[in-house]
Coordinates of C-alpha atoms in Angstrom, one line a residue:
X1 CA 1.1 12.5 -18.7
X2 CA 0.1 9.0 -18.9
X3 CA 3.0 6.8 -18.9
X4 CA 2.3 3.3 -20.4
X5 CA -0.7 4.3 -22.4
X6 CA -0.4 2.8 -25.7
X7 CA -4.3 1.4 -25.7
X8 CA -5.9 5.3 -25.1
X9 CA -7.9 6.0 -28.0
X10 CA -7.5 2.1 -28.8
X11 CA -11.5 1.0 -30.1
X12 CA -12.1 -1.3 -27.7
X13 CA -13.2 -4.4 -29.9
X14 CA -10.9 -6.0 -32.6
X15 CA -11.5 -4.5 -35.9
X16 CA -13.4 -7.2 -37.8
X17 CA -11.4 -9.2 -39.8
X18 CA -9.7 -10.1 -36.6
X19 CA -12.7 -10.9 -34.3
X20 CA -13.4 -14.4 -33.6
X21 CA -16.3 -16.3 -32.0
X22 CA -14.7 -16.3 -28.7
X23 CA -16.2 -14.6 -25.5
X24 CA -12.6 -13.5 -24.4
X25 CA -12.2 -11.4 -27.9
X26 CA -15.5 -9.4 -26.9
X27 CA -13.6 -7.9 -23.6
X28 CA -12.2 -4.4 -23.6
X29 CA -8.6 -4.2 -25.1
X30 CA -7.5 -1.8 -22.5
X31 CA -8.0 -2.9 -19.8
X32 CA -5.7 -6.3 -18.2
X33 CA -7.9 -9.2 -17.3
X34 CA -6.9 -9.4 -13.7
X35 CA -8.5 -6.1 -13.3
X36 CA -11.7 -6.4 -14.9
X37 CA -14.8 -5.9 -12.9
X38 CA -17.5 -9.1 -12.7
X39 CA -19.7 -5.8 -14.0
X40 CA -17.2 -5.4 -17.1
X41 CA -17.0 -9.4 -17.7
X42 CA -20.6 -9.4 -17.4
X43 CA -21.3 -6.9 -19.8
X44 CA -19.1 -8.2 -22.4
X45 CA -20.7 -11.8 -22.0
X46 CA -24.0 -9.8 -22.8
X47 CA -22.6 -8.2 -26.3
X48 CA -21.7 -11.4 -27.4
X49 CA -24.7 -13.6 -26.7
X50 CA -26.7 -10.6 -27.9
X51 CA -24.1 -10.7 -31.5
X52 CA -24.5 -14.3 -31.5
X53 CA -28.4 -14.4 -31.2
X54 CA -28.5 -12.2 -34.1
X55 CA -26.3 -14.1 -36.5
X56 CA -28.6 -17.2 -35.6
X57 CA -31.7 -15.6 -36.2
X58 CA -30.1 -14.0 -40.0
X59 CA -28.7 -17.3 -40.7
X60 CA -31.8 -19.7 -39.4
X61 CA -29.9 -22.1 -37.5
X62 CA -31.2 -21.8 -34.1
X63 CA -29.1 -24.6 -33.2
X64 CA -26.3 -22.5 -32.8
X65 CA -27.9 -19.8 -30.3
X66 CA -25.7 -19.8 -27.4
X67 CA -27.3 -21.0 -23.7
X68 CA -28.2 -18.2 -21.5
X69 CA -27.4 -18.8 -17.6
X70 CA -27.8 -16.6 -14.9
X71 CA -24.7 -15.3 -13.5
X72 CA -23.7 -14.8 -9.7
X73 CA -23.1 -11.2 -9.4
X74 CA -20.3 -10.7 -6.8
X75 CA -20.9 -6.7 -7.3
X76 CA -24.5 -5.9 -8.1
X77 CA -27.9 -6.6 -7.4
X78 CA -29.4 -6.9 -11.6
X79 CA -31.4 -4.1 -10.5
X80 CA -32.6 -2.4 -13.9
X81 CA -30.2 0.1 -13.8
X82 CA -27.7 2.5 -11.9
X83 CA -29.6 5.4 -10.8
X84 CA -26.3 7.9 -11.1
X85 CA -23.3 7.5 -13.6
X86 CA -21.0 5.4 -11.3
X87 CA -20.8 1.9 -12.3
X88 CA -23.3 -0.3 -9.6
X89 CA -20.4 -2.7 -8.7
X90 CA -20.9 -1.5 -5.2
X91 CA -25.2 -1.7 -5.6
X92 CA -26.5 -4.9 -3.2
X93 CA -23.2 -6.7 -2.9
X94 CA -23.0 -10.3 -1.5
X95 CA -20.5 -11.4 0.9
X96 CA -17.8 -12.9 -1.2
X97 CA -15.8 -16.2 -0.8
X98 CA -13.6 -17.6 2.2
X99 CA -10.9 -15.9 0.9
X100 CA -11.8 -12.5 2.1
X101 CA -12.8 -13.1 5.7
X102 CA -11.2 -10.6 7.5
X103 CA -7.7 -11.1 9.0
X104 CA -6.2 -9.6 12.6
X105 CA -4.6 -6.2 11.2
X106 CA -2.6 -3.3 12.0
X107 CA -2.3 -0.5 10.4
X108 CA 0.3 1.4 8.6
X109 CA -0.4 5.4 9.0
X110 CA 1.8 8.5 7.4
X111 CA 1.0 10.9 10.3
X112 CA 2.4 14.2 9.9
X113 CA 1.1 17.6 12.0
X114 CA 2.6 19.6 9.0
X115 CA 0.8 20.5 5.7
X116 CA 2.5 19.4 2.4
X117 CA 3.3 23.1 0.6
X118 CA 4.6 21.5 -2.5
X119 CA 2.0 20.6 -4.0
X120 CA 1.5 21.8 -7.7
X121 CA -0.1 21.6 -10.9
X122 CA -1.6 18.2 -12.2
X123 CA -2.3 16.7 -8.7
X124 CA -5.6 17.3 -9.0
X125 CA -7.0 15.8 -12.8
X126 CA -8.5 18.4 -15.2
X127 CA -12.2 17.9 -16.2
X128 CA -11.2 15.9 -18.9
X129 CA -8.7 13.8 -16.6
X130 CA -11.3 13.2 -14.3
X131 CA -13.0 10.5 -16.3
X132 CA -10.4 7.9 -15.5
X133 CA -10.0 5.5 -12.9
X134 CA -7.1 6.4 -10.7
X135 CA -5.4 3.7 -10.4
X136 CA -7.6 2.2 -12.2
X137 CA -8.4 0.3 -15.3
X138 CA -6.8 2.8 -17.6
X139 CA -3.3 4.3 -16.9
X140 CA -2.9 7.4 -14.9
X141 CA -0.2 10.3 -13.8
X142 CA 0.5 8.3 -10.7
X143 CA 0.6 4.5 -10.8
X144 CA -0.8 1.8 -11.9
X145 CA -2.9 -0.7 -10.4
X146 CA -1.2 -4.2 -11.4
X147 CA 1.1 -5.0 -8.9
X148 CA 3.5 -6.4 -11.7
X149 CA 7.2 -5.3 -11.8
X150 CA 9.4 -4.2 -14.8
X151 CA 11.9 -6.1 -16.4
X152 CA 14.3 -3.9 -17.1
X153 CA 14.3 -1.7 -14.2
X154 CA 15.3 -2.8 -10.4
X155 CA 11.9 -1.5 -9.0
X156 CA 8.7 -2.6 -10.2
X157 CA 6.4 0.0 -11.7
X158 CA 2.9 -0.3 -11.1
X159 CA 1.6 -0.9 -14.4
X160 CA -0.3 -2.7 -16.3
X161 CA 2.0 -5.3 -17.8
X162 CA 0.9 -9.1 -18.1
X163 CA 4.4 -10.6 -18.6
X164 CA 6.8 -12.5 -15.6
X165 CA 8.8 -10.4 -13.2
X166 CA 12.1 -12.2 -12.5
X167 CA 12.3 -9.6 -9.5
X168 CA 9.5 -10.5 -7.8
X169 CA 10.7 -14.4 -7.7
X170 CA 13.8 -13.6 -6.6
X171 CA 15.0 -14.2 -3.2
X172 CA 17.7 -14.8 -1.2
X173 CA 19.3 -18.2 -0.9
X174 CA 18.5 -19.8 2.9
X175 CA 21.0 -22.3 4.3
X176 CA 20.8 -21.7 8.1
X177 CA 17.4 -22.5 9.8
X178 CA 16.6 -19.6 10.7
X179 CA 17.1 -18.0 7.5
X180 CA 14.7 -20.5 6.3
X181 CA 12.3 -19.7 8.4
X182 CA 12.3 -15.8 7.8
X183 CA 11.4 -16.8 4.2
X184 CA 8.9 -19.1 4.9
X185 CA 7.4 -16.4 6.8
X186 CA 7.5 -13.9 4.2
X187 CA 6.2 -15.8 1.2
X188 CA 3.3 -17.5 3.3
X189 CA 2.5 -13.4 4.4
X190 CA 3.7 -11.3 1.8
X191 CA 0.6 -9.5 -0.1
X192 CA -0.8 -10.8 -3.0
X193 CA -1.7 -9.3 -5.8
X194 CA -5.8 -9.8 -5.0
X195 CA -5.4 -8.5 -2.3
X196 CA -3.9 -5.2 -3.6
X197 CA -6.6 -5.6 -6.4
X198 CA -9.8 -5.5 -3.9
X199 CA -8.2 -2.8 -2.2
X200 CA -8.0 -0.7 -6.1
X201 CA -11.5 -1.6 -6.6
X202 CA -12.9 0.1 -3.4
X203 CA -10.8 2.9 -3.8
X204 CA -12.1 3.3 -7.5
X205 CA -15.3 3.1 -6.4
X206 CA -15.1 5.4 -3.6
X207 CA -13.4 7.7 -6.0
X208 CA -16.6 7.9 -8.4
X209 CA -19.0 8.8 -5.4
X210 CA -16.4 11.7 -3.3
X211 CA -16.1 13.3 -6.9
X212 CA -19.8 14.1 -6.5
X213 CA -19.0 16.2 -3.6
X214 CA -15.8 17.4 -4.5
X215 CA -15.6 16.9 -8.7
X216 CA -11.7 17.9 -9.0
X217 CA -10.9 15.6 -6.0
X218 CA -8.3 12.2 -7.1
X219 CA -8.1 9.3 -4.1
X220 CA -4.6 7.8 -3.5
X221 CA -3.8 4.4 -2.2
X222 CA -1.0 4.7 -0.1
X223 CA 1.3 3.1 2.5
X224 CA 1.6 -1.1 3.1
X225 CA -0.7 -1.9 0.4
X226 CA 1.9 -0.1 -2.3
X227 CA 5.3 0.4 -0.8
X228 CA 6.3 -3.2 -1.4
X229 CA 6.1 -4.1 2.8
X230 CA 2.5 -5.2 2.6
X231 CA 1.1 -8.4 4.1
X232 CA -1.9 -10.7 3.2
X233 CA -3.5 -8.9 6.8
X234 CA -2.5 -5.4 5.3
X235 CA -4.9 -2.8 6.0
X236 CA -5.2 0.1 3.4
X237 CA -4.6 3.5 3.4
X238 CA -5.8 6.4 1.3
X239 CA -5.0 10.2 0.8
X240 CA -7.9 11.9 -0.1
X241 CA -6.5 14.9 -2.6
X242 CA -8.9 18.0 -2.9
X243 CA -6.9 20.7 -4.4
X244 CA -3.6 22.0 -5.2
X245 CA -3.0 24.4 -1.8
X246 CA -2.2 23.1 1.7
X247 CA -5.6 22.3 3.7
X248 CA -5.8 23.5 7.4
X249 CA -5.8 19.8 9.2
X250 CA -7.7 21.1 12.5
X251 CA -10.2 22.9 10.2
X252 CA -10.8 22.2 6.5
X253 CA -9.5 18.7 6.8
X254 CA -12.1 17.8 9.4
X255 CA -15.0 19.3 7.7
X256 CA -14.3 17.4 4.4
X257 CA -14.0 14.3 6.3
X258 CA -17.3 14.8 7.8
X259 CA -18.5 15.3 4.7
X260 CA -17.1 12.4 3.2
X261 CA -18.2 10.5 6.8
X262 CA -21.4 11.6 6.0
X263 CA -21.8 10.1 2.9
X264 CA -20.5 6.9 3.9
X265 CA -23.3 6.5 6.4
X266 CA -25.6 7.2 3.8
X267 CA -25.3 6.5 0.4
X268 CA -23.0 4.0 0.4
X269 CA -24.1 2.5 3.8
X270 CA -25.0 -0.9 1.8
X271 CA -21.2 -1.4 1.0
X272 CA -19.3 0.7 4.0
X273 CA -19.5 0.1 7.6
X274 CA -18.5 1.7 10.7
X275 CA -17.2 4.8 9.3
X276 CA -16.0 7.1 11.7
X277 CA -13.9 10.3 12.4
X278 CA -10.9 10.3 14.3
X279 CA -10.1 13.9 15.6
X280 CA -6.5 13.4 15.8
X281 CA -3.7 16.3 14.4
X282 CA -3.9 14.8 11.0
X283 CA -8.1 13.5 11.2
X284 CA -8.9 10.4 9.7
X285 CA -12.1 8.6 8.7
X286 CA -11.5 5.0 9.7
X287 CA -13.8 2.2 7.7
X288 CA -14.6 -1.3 6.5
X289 CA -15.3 -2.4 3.1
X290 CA -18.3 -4.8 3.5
X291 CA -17.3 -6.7 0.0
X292 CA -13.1 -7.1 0.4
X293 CA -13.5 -7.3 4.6
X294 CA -10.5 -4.4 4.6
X295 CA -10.2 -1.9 7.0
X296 CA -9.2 1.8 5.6
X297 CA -7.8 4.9 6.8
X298 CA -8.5 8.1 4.8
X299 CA -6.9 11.7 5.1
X300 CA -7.1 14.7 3.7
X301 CA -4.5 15.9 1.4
X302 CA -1.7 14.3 3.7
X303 CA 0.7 13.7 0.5
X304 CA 3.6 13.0 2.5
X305 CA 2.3 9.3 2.8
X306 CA 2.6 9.4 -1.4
X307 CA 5.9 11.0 -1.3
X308 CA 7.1 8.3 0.9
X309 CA 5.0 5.3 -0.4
X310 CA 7.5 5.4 -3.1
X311 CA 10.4 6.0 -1.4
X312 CA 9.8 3.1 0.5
X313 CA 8.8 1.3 -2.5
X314 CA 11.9 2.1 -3.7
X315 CA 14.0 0.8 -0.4
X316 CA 11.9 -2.6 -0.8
X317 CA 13.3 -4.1 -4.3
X318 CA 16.8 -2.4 -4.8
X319 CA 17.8 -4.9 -2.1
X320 CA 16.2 -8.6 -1.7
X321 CA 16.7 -9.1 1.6
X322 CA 15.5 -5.6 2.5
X323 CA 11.5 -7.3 2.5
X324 CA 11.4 -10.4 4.1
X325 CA 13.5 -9.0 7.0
X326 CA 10.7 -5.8 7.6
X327 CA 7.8 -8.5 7.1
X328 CA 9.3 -10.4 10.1
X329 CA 9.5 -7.6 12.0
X330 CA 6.3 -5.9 11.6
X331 CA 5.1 -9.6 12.8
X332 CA 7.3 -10.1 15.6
X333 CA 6.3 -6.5 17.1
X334 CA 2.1 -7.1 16.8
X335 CA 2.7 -10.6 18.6
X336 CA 4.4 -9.1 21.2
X337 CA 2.0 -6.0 21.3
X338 CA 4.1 -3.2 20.3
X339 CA 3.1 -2.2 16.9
X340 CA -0.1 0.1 18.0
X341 CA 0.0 3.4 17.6
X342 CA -3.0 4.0 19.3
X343 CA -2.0 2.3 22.2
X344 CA 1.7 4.6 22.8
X345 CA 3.9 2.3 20.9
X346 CA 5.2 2.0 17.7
X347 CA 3.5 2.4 14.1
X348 CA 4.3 -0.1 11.2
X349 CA 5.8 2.7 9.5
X350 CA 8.2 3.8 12.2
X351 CA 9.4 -0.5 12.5
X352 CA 10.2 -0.3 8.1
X353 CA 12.3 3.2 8.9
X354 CA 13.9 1.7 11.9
X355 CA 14.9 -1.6 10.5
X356 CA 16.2 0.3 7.0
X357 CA 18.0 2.4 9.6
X358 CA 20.1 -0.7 10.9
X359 CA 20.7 -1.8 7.3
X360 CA 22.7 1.6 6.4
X361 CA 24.2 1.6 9.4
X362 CA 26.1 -1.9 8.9
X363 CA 30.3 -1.5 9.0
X364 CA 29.1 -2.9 5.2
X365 CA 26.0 -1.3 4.1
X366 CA 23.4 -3.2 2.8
X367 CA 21.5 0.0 2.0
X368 CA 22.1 3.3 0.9
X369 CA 20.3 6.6 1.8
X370 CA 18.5 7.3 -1.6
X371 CA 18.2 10.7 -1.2
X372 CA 21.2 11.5 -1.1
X373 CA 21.7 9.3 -3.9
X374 CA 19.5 10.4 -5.8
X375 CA 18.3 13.9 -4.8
X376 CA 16.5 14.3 -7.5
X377 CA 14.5 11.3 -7.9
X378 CA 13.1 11.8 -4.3
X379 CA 12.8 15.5 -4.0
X380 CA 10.0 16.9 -1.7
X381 CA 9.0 19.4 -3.7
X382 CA 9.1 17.2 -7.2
X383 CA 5.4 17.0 -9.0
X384 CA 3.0 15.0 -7.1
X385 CA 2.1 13.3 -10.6
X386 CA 6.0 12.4 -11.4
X387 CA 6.4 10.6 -7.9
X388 CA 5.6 7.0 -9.0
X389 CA 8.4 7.3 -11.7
X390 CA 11.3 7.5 -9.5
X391 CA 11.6 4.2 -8.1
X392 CA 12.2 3.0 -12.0
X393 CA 15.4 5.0 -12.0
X394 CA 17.3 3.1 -9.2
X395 CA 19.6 0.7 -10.4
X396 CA 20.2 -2.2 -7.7
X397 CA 22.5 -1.9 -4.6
X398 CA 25.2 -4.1 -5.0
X399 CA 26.5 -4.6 -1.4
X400 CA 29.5 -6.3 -0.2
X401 CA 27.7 -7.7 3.3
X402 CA 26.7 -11.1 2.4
X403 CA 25.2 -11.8 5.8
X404 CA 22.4 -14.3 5.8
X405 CA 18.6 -13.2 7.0
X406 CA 19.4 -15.0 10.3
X407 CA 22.2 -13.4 10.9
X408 CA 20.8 -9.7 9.8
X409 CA 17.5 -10.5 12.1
X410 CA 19.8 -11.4 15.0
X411 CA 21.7 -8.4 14.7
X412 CA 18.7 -6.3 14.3
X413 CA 17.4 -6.7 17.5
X414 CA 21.0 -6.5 18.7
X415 CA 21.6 -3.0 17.5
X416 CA 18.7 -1.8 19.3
X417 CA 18.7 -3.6 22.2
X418 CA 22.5 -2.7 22.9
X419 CA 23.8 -0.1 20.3
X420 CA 21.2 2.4 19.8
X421 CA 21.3 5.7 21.9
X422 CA 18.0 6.2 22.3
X423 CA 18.4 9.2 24.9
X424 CA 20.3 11.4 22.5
X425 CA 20.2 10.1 18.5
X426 CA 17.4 10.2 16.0
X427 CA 16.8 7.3 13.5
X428 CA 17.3 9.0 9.8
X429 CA 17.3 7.1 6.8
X430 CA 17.6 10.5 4.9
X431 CA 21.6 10.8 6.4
X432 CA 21.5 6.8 6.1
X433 CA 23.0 7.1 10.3
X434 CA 22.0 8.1 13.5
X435 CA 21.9 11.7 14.4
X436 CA 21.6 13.9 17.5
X437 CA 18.5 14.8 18.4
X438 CA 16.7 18.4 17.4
X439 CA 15.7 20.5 20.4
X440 CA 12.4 21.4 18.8
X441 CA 9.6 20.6 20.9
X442 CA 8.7 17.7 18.3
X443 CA 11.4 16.1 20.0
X444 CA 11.5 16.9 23.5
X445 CA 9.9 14.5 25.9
X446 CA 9.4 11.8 23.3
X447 CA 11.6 8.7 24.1
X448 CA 11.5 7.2 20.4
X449 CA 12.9 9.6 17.4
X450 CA 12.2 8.2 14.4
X451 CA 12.6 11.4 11.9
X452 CA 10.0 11.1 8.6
X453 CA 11.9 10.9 5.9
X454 CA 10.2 14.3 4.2
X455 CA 8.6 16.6 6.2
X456 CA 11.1 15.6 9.4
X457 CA 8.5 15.2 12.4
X458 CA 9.1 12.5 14.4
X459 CA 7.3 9.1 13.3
X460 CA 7.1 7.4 16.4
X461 CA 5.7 11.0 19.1
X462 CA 3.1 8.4 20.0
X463 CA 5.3 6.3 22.2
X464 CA 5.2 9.2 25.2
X465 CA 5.0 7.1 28.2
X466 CA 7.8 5.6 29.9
X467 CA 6.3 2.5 30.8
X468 CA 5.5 1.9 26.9
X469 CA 9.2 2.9 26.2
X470 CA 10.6 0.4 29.0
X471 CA 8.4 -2.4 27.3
X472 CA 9.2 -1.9 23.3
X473 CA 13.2 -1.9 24.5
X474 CA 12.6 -5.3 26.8
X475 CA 11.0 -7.2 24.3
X476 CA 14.1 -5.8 21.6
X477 CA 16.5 -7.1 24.7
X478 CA 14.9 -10.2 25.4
X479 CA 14.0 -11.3 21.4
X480 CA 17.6 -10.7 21.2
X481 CA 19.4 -12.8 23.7
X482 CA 16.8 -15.8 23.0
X483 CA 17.5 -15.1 19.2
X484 CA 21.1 -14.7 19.9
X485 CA 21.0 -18.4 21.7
X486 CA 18.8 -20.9 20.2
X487 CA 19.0 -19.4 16.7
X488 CA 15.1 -20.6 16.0
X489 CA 12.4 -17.5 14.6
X490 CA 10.2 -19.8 16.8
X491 CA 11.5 -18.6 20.2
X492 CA 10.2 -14.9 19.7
X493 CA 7.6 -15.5 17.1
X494 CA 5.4 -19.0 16.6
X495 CA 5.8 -19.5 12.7
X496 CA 2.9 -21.7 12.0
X497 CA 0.4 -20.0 14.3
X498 CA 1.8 -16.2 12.5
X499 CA 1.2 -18.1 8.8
X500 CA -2.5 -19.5 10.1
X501 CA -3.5 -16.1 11.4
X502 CA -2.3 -14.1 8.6

């Protein structure tokens, strides 16, 4: 049930013989350092200036009390106390530091019209379950919330593991400029692990406060900020889980989210801002975390986006080119405006399908199709709390197609410019090719078919305009011919200015 959970039931201080006068070996055992709350550190500092006083006062050398000085609280106002059991690291918060000034953004959503029916026992924690942070602090049926990889295994687990990844630091070798620059790119934009970390912390907090409405209810990151394609401008998503059965989207999902809108405007007005509720066929309450300056989207028991969080997850590290190639992307289509959903073009989401599309559909591979693969591992109807494991079953794919980023970025945009028969075949990264298009009315009409990996509806129905359509496949024609020519990521998308704005 809990996967990596060797410190539950851990006391949380050193026995005494192996305590020392050090403020570090007062901190909870179980909990990683990068995670810990300023509350948590805060806290800690207290029980040891408070031990310390009293061994001064028994041994009367009042030389040796420690200094007392005031701390900045980052989360917290040193009010006397919470007034409700939820920690108060989201009471009177200050504006934090440059580093979270808020960035341009687009977001990655997992629309789908259709409920998930597959849902079964242990999504939703037991009372006893209930009192742990998911993701949080202590480990938990899904993931983890250090964004650390494992060493053994091609994809990294989220876990709470303070030891190198050689994965992470491992990327392909750039010769050619424009393979250079691609990298540049993508290690200047990549998401760090802070920012995944503010993201946790709002979602554990928001966690604490919805379980007062809806006690059996867990909150799910989901999307960019987990599935390995996330950028320092990432916006995060989250999959609000209320029970076990299928919830009516036009109904029930709306009047939870107003609900939960509702208490946003309220209770937690001091940290969230501008919540509000989108009426669209799966309804979203869009908001901004005052502390981290990130933007969230959060549905209602939409559990595709988990399924496929860790499909894509899984996509991301079995192959090292497979990242840096979908970062520049995702950048190259918001420069050139086409990566909007809400405007009729295309979603992040439906750009990471498409370009893992045009990587299994190389004479030489450089993907696979993991589900057939592995059926198992990715199976829409496996336990919703056995999800995050599958990623650590994939070994690497070894492909023969040693083509550099440069030359995979050209032919990218080449493919779909030239190649791709957008009037009659559907992007599928399920059959790892191109297929004919359904005749269900999902299809019909729409001038983009990007099928969803799970539930099949199309992931790209909200490019339904012609005019939109004409525009995404002129800017793929014209990044391609410019690409094709001067071989420089600076003719279809300004390096510097993209690592400034990130």
């Amino acid at each position: 049930m809990f996967p990596n959970s060797s410190n539950l039931g851990r006391p949380p201080f050193l026995p005494k013989h192996q305590q020392h006068n050090n403020f570090f070996s007062e901190l909870p055992l179980n909990i990683p350092p990068t995670l810990l709350s300023h509350q948590q550190i805060v806290d800690a500092r207290f029980n040891f200036q408070n031990a310390a006083l009293s061994r001064a006062l028994l041994s009367g050398n009042l030389s040796t009390i420690p200094a007392v000085s005031p701390q900045p609280l980052t989360y917290g106002n040193g009010s006397s106390g919470p007034t409700s059991a939820a920690p108060t690291l989201f009471r009177g918060r200050k504006r934090l530091s440059e580093q979270n000034v808020p960035y341009d953004v687009k977001r990655q959503r997992f629309h789908s019209p259709h409920c998930e029916s597959t849902l079964v026992n242990q999504t939703v924690p037991s009372p006893e379950e209930r009192r742990y942070s998911f993701p949080g602090s202590i480990p938990s049926p899904l993931f983890h919330a250090h964004y650390i990889p494992d060493l053994t295994g091609c994809v990294p687990p989220l876990r709470d593991a303070p030891f190198p990844d050689p994965i992470e630091t491992t990327l392909p070798v750039a010769k050619d400029k424009l393979s250079q620059q691609v990298l540049e790119l993508f290690q200047a934009c990549q998401q760090q692990t802070c920012d995944l970390n503010k993201k946790e912390l709002c979602r554990t907090e928001l966690q604490k406060e919805i379980q007062r409405i809806f006690p059996q209810s867990r909150l799910f990151l989901v999307g960019s900020s987990l599935n390995g394609f996330g950028t320092r401008s990432s916006d995060g998503d989250l999959c609000l889980v209320v029970k076990e059965e299928p919830v009516n989207q036009k109904t029930e999902a709306r009047h939870i989210l107003s609900l939960v809108q509702k208490l946003f405007c309220t209770k937690l007005s001091n940290y969230i801002e501008r919540p509000q509720l989108i009426r669209a066929k799966v309804p979203i309450v869009k908001f901004r975390d005052k502390v981290s300056c990130v933007e969230f989207d959060l549905n209602v028991n939409n559990v595709v986006g988990i399924r496929n969080t860790f499909l894509l997850r899984t996509y991301a590290y079995i192959e090292n080119r497979v990242r840096p190639l979908v970062l520049v992307v995702k950048k190259w289509a918001s420069f050139h405006d086409i990566n909007d959903a809400s405007r009729g073009t295309l979603s992040s989401y439906s750009l990471v399908l498409m370009v893992l599309h045009y990587l299994q559909t190389l004479p030489e591979p450089i993907l696979p199709s993991l589900q057939k693969n592995y059926p198992e591992s990715f199976s829409p109807t496996m336990q919703l709390h056995l999800v995050h494991q599958a990623p650590r079953t994939v070994p690497p794919y070894l492909s023969k197609n040693g083509s550099t980023l440069g030359d995979l970025l050209v032919g990218f945009f080449k493919y779909y410019a030239t190649e791709f028969d957008w009037s009659h075949q559907m992007i599928s990264i399920r059959e790892a090719r191109a297929i004919p298009r359904p005749d269900g009315i999902e299809w019909r009409n729409k001038f983009i078919c990007v099928e969803e990996p799970f539930d099949g509806t199309n992931t790209a129905r909200a490019v339904h305009e012609k005019q939109k359509f004409d525009i995404i496949k002129d800017e793929f024609l014209k990044s391609w011919q410019r690409l094709r020519d001067k071989r420089d990521l600076n003719c279809i998308l300004p390096v510097r200015a993209t690592i400034q704005k990130r």
